[in-house]
Tab-separated table of C-alpha atoms and ligand atoms in Angstrom:
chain	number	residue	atom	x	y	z
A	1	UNK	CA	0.000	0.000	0.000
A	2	UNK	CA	2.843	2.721	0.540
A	3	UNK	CA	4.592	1.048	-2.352
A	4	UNK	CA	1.520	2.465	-4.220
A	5	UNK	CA	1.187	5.763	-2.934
A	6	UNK	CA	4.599	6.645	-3.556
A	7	UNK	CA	4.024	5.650	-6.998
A	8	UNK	CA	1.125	7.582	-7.440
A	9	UNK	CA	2.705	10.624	-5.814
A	10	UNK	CA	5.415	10.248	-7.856
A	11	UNK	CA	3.797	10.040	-11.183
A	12	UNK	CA	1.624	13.271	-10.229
A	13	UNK	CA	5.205	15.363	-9.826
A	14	UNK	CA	6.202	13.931	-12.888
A	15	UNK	CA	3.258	15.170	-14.374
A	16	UNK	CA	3.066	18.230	-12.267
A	17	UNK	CA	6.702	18.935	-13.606
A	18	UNK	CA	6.261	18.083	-17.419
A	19	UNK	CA	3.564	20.160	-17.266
A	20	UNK	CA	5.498	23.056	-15.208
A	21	UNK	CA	8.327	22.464	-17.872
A	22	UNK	CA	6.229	23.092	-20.853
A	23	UNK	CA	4.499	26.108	-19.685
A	24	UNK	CA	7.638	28.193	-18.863
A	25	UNK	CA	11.025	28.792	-20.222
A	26	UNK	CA	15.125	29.286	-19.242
A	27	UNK	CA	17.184	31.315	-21.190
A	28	UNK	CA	20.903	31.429	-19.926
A	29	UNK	CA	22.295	35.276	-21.007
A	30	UNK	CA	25.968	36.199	-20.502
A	31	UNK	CA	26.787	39.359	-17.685
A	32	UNK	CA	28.728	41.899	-18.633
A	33	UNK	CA	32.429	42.355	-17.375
A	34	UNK	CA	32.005	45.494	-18.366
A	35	UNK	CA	34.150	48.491	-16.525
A	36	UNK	CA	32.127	51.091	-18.468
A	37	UNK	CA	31.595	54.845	-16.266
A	38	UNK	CA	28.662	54.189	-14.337
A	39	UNK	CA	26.330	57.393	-14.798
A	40	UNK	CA	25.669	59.666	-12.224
A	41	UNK	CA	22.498	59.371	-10.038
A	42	UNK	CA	20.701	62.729	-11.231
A	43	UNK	CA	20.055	64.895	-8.522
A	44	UNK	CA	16.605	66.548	-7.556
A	45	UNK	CA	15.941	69.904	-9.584
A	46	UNK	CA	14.047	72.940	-7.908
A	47	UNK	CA	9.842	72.729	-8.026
A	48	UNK	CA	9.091	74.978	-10.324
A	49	UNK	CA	5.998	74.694	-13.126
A	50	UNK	CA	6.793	72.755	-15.869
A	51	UNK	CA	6.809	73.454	-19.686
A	52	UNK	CA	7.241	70.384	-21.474
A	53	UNK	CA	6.660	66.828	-20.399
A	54	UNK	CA	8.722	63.922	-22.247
A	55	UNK	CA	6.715	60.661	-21.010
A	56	UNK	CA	8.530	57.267	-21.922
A	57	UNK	CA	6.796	53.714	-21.821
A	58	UNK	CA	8.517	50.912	-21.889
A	59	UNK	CA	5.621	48.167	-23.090
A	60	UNK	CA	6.028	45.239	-21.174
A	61	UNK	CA	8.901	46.216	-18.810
A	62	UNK	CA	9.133	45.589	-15.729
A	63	UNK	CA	12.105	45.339	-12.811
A	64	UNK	CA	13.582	41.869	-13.920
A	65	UNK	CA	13.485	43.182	-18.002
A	66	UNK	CA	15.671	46.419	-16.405
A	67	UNK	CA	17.960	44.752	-14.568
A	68	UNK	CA	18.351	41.804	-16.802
A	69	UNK	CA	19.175	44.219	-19.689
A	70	UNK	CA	21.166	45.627	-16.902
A	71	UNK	CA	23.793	43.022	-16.144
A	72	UNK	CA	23.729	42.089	-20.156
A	73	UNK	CA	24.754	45.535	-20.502
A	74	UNK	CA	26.854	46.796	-18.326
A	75	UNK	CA	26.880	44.260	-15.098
A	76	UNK	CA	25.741	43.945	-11.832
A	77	UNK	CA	27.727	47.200	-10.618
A	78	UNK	CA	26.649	49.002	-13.500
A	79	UNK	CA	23.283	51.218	-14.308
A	80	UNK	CA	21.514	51.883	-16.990
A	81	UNK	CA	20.458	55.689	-17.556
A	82	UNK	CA	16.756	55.191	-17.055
A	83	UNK	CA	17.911	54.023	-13.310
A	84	UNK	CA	19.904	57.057	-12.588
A	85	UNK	CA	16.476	59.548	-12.503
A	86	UNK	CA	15.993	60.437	-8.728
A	87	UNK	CA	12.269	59.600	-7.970
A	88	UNK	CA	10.792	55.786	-8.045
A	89	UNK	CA	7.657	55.018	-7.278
A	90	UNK	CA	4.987	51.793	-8.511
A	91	UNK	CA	2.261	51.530	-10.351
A	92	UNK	CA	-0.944	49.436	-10.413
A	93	UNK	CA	-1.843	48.372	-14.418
A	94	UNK	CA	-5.585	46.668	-13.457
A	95	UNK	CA	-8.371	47.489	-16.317
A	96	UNK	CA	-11.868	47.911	-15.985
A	97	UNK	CA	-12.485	44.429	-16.935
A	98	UNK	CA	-9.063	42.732	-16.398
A	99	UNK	CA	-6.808	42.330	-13.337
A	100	UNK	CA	-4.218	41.590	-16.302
A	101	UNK	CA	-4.448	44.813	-18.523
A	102	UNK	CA	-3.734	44.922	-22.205
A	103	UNK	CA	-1.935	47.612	-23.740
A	104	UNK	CA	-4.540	49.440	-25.193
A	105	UNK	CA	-6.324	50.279	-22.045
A	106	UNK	CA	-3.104	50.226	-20.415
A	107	UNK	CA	-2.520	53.340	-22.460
A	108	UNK	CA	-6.077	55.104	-22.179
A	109	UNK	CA	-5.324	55.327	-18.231
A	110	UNK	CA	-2.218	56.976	-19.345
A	111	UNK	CA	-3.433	59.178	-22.191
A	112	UNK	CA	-7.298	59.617	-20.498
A	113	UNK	CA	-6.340	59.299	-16.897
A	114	UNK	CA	-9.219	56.665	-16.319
A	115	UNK	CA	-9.551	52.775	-16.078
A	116	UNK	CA	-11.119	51.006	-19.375
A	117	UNK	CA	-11.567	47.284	-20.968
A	118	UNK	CA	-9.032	45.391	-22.759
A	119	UNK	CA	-8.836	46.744	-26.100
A	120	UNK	CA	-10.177	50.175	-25.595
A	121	UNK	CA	-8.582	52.944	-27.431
A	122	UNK	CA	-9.350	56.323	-26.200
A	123	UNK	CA	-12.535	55.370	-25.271
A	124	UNK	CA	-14.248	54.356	-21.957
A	125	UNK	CA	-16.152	51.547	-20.852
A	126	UNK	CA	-19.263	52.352	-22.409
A	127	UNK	CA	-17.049	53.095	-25.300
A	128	UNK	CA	-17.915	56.940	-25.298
A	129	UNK	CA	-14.621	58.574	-26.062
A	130	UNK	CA	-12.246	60.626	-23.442
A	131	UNK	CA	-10.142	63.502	-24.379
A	132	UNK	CA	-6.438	62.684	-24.304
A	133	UNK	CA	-3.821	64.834	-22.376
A	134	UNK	CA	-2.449	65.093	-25.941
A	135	UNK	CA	-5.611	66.472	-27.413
A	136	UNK	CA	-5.794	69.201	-24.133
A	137	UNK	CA	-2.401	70.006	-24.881
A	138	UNK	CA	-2.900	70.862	-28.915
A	139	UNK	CA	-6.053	72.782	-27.540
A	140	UNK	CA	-3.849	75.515	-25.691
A	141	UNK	CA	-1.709	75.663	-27.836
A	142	UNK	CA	1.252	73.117	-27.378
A	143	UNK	CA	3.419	71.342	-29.316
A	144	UNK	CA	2.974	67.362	-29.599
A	145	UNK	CA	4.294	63.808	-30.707
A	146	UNK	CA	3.976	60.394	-30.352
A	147	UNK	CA	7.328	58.095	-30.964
A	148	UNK	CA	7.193	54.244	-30.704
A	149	UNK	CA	8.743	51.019	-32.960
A	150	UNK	CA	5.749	49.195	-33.641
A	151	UNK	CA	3.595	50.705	-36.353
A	152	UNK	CA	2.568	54.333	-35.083
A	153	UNK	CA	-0.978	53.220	-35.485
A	154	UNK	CA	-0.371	50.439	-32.467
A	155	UNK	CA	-2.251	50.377	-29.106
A	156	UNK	CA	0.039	52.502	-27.330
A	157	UNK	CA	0.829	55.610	-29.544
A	158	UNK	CA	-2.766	55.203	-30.869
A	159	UNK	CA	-4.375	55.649	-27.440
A	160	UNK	CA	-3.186	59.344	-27.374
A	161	UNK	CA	-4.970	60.470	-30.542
A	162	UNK	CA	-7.488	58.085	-31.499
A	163	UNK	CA	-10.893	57.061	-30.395
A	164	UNK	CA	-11.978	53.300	-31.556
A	165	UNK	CA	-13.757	50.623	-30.300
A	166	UNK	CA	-10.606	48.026	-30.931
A	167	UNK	CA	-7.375	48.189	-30.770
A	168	UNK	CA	-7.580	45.902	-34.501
A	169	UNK	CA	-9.123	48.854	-36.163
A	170	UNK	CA	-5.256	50.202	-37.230
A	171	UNK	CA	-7.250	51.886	-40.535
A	172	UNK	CA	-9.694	54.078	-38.727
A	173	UNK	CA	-6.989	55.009	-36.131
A	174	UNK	CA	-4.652	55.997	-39.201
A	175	UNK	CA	-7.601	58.361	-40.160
A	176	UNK	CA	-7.911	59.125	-36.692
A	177	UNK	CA	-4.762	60.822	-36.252
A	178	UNK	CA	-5.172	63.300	-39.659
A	179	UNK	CA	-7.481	65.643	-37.293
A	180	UNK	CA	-5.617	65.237	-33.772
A	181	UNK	CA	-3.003	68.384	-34.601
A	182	UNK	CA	0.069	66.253	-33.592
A	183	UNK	CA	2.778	67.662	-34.972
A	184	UNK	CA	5.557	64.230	-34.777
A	185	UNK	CA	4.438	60.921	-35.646
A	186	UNK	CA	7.499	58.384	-35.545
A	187	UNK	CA	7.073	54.854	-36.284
A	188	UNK	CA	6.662	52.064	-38.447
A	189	UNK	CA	3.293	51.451	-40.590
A	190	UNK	CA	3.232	52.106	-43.641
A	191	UNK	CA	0.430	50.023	-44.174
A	192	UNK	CA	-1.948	51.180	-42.503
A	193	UNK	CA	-1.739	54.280	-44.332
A	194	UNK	CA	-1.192	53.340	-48.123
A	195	UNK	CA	-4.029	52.347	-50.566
A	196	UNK	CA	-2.514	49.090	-51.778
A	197	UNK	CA	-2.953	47.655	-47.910
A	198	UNK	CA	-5.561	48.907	-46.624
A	199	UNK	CA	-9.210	47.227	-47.313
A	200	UNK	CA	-11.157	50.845	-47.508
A	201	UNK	CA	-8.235	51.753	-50.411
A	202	UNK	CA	-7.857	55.286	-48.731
A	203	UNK	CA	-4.701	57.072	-49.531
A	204	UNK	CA	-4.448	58.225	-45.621
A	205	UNK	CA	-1.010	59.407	-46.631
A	206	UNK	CA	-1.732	61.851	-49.187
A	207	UNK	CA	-4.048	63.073	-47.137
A	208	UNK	CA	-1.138	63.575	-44.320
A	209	UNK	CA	0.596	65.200	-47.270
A	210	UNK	CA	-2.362	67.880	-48.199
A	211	UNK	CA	-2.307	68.672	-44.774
A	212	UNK	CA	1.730	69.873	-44.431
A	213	UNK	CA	2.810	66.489	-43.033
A	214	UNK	CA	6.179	65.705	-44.603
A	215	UNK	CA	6.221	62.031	-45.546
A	216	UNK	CA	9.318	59.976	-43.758
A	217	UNK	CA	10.504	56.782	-44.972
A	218	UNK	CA	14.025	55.751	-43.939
A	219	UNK	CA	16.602	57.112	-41.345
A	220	UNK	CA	17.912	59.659	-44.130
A	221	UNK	CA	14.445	60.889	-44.568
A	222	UNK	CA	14.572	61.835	-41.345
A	223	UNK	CA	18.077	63.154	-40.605
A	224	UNK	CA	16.961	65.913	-44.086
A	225	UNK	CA	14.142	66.989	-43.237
A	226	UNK	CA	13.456	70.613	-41.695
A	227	UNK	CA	9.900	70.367	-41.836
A	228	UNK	CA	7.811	70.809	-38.629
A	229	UNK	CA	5.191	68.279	-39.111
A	230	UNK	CA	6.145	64.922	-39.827
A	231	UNK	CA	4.634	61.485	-40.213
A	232	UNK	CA	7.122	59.080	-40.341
A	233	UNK	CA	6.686	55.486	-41.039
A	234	UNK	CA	9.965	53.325	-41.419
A	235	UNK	CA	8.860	49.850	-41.319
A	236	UNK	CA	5.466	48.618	-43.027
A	237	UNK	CA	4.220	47.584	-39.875
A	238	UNK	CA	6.253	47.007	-36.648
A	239	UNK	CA	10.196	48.403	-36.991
A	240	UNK	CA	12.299	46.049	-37.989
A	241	UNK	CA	15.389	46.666	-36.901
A	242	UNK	CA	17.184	46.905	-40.865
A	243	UNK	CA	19.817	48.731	-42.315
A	244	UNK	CA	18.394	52.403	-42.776
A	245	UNK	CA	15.373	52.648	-39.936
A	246	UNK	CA	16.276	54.946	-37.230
A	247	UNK	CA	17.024	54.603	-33.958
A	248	UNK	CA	14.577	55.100	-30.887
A	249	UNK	CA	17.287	57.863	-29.784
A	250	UNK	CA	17.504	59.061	-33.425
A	251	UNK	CA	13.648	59.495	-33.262
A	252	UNK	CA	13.511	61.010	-30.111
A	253	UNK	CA	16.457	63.705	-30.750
A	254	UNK	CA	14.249	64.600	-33.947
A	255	UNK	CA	11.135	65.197	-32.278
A	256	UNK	CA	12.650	67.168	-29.703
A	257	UNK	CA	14.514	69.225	-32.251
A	258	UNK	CA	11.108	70.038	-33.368
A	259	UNK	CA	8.361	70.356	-30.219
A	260	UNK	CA	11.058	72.253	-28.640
A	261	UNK	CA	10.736	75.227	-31.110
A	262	UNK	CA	7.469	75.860	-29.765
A	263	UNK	CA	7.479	78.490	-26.853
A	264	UNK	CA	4.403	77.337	-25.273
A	265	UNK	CA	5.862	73.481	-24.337
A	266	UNK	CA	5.601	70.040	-25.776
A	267	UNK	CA	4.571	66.677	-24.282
A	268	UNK	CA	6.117	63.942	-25.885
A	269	UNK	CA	5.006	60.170	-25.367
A	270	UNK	CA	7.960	57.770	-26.684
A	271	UNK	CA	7.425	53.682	-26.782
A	272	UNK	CA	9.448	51.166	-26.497
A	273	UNK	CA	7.515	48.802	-28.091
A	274	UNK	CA	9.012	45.424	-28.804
A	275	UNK	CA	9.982	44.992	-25.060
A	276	UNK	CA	6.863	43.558	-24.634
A	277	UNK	CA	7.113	41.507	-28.045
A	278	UNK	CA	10.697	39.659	-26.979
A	279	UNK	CA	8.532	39.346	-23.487
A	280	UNK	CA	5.931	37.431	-25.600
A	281	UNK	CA	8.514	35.234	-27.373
A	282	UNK	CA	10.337	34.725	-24.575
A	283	UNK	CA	13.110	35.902	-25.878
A	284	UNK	CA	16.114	37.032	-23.867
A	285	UNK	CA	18.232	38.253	-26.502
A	286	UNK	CA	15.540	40.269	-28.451
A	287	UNK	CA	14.906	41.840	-25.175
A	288	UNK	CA	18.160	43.068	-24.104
A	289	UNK	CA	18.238	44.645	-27.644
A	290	UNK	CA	15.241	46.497	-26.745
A	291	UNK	CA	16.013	47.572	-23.743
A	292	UNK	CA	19.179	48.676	-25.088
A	293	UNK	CA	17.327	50.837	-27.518
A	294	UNK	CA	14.709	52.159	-25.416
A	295	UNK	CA	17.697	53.352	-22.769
A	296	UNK	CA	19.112	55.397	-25.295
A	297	UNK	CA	16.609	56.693	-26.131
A	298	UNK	CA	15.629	57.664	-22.106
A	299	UNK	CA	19.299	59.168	-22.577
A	300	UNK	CA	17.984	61.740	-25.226
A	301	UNK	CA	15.532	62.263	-23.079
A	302	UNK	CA	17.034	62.975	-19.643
A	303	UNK	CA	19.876	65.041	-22.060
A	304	UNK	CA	17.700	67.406	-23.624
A	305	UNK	CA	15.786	67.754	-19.675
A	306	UNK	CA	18.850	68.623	-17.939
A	307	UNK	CA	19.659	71.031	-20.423
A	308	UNK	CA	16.531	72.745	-20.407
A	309	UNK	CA	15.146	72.942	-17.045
A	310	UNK	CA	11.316	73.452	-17.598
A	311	UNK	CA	10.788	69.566	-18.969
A	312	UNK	CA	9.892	67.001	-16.410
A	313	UNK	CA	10.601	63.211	-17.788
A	314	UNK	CA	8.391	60.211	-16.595
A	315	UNK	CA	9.123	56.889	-17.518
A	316	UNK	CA	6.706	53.351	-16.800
A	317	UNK	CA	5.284	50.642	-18.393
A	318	UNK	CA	1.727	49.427	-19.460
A	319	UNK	CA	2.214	46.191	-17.518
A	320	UNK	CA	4.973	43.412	-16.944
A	321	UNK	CA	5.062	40.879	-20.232
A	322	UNK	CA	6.232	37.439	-19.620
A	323	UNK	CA	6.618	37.373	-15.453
A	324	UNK	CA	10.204	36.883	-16.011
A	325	UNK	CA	12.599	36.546	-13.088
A	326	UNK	CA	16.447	35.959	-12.803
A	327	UNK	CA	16.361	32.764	-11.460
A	328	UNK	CA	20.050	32.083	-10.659
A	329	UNK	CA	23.539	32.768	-11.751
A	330	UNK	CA	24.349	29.456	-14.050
A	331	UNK	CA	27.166	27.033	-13.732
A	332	UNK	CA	29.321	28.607	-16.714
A	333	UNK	CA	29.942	31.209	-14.194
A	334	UNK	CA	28.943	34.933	-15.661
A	335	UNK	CA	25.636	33.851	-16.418
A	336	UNK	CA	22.552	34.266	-15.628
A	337	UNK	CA	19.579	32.150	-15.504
A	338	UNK	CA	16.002	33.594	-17.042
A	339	UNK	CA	12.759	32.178	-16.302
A	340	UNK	CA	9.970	33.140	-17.918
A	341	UNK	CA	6.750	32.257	-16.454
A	342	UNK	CA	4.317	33.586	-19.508
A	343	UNK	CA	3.882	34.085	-22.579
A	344	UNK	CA	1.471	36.640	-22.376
A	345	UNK	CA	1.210	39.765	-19.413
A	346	UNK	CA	1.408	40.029	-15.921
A	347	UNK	CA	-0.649	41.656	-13.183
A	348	UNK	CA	2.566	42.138	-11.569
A	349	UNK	CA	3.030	46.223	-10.717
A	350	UNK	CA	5.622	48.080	-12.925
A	351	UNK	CA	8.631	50.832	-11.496
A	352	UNK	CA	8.151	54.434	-11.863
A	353	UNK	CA	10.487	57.112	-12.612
A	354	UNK	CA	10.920	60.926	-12.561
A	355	UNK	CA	13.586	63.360	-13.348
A	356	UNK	CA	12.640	67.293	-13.649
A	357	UNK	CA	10.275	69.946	-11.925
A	358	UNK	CA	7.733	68.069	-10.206
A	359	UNK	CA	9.910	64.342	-10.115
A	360	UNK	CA	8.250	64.158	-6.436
A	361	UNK	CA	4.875	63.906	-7.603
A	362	UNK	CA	5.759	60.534	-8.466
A	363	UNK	CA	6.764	58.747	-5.655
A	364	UNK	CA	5.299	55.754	-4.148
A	365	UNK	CA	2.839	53.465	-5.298
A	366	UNK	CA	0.031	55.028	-7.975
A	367	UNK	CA	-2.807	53.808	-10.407
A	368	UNK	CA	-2.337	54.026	-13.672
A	369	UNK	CA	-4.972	56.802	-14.197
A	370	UNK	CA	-3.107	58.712	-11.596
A	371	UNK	CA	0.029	59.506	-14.009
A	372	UNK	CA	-2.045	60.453	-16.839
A	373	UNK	CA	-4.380	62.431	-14.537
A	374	UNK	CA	-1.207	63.971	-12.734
A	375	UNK	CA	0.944	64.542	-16.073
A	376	UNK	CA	-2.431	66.989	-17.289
A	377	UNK	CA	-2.726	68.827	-14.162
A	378	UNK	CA	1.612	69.662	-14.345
A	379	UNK	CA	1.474	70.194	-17.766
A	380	UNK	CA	-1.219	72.952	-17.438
A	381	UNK	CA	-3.683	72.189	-19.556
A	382	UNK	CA	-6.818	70.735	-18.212
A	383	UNK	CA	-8.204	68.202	-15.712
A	384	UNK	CA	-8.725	64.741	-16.750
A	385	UNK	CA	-10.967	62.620	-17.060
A	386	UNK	CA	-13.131	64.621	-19.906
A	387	UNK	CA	-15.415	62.570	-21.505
A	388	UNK	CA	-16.845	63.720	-25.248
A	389	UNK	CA	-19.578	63.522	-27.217
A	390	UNK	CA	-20.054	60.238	-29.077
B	401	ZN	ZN1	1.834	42.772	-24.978
């Protein structure tokens, strides 16, 4: 009789561990040596009002996608410059209808500073749609810009200056954007915007072009041009990552060059998209790139605030993609042990980061409709939520 229990309990941890061993994955990644300068921690800046506000989203990224990209980068004593800004705080991703959010409404609590379903653009639960801090901000007068690397159309960037029902409906948000006044749109696309894709055959891009939007296609596109209105579109949908498509940094440096030249203020929403995509994959490797990108980007960022003065610089995530952990150094010695748990998002709360005017506002542990909410009131230009007619 004991014989037989232990059999039976140990057939039901060999299933319990087959089944454990399908449904996650290691990845073994190599830790830098590297003796690279370790930036400075950036110190606290006087509270004074704000002009501009540059707010970065890494999709999909939360402590253990930092500080793995981290030690890949520049090793365990090193930092990466989105961990030298001064304030840290948490934030809580929940939906309306998910404890796991999606990043569509992941980005309406950012963009409309209230909590929506999965798939929501812009729009709240009773899909009536909600002005956007972007919107309030072209309204009095500001200059704005949305930067990511999936196609500019995608749930995050789209969340700022569309209003749809889906997240899918990439065509109407293309058509979307024509009216929204934002000056910088940075991303890949083309697709979504050119008659031979797209299933209503609208030229969405000639109409971009009738209305003073200078067309970008390739990194050279965009180092020429001196026009202040641009739509660019380097990838047909997602970036990527060929010969000739810019840089996150290279994106964000342009769009700076240009919302800075207006004298009321900017805000500025840059994505690092494919985090979350290597966090769906799994993929260790693809990640590190990405967070490699998106840093440098943070870089520009934190560059052109420390310079200025009057531009306050939050960075978060949408949610955590993957539940990944660093499990353990591994026996080759400078290695280190991944374990994804997921393929698919986390309810796990994401880090929170200020530099600039204001940093302290946010410390601690927020909602999500709290930054969006918060990044309206600094910026000056309204009090959100705002809901519109339908
Ligand atoms: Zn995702």
């Amino acid at each position: 009789m004991k014989k037989l229990f232990t059999f039976l309990l140990l057939s039901v941890l060999t299933i319990a561990c087959q089944q454990n061993e399908t449904d996650t994955k290691t990845e073994i990644i190599s830790v830098s040596e590297s003796q690279a300068e370790v930036p400075d921690m950036l110190p606290l800046v006087e509270n004074k009002p704000i002009k501009n506000i540059i707010f970065l989203i890494g999709d999909g990224t939360g402590l253990a996608q930092i500080s793995t990209g981290q030690y890949a980068m520049v090793g365990p004593d090193g930092m990466l410059h989105m961990q030298t800004m001064p304030v840290t705080g948490f934030v809580k991703t929940h939906s309306s209808d998910n404890l796991i959010t999606d990043s569509a409404s992941g980005a309406t609590a950012y963009s409309c500073g209230l909590k929506t379903y999965n798939g929501a653009i812009g729009v709240n639960p009773s899909v009536t749609p909600c002005k956007t801090i972007l919107e309030l901000a072209e309204e009095k007068g500001l200059s704005t810009g949305l930067v990511s690397t999936s196609s500019i159309t995608h749930a995050t960037p789209a969340s700022y200056a569309a209003h749809v029902e889906q997240r899918s409906m990439q065509e109407e948000i293309a058509v979307d954007f024509l009216d929204s006044g934002v000056e910088v749109f940075l991303g890949g696309g083309v697709k979504w915007f050119s008659p031979d894709e797209r299933s209503d055959s609208l030229d969405v891009m000639a109409q971009f072009e009738a209305a003073g939007y200078q067309v970008l296609l390739n990194e050279n596109d965009l180092q020429d041009t001196s026009s202040d209105r641009l739509l660019g579109l380097f990838a047909e949908d997602g970036m990527e990552r060929v010969e000739g498509e810019p840089s996150s940094a290279a994106m964000t440096q342009k769009a700076l060059d240009v919302l800075s030249k207006n004298e009321e203020g900017f805000f500025l929403m840059v994505e690092g998209s494919q985090i979350d995509w290597a966090g769906h994959g799994n993929n260790t490797e693809y990640l590190i790139r990405e967070v490699e990108d998106f840093d440098l980007a943070v870089k520009t960022a934190l560059d052109f605030a420390q310079q200025d003065g009057e531009t306050l610089v939050v960075l978060t995530a949408d949610h955590e993609t993957g539940g990944m952990t660093m499990l353990r150094q591994a026996d080759t010695g400078d290695s280190l042990e991944v374990y994804w748990v997921t393929d698919y998002h986390t309810g796990i709360p994401v880090p929170l980061m200020a530099y600039g005017p204001q940093a302290l506002e946010f410390m601690g542990w927020r909602d999500n409709t709290y930054i969006g909410q918060k990044l309206a009131e600094l910026l000056g230009v309204g009090e959100l939520p705002i809901l519109m007619e339908k």
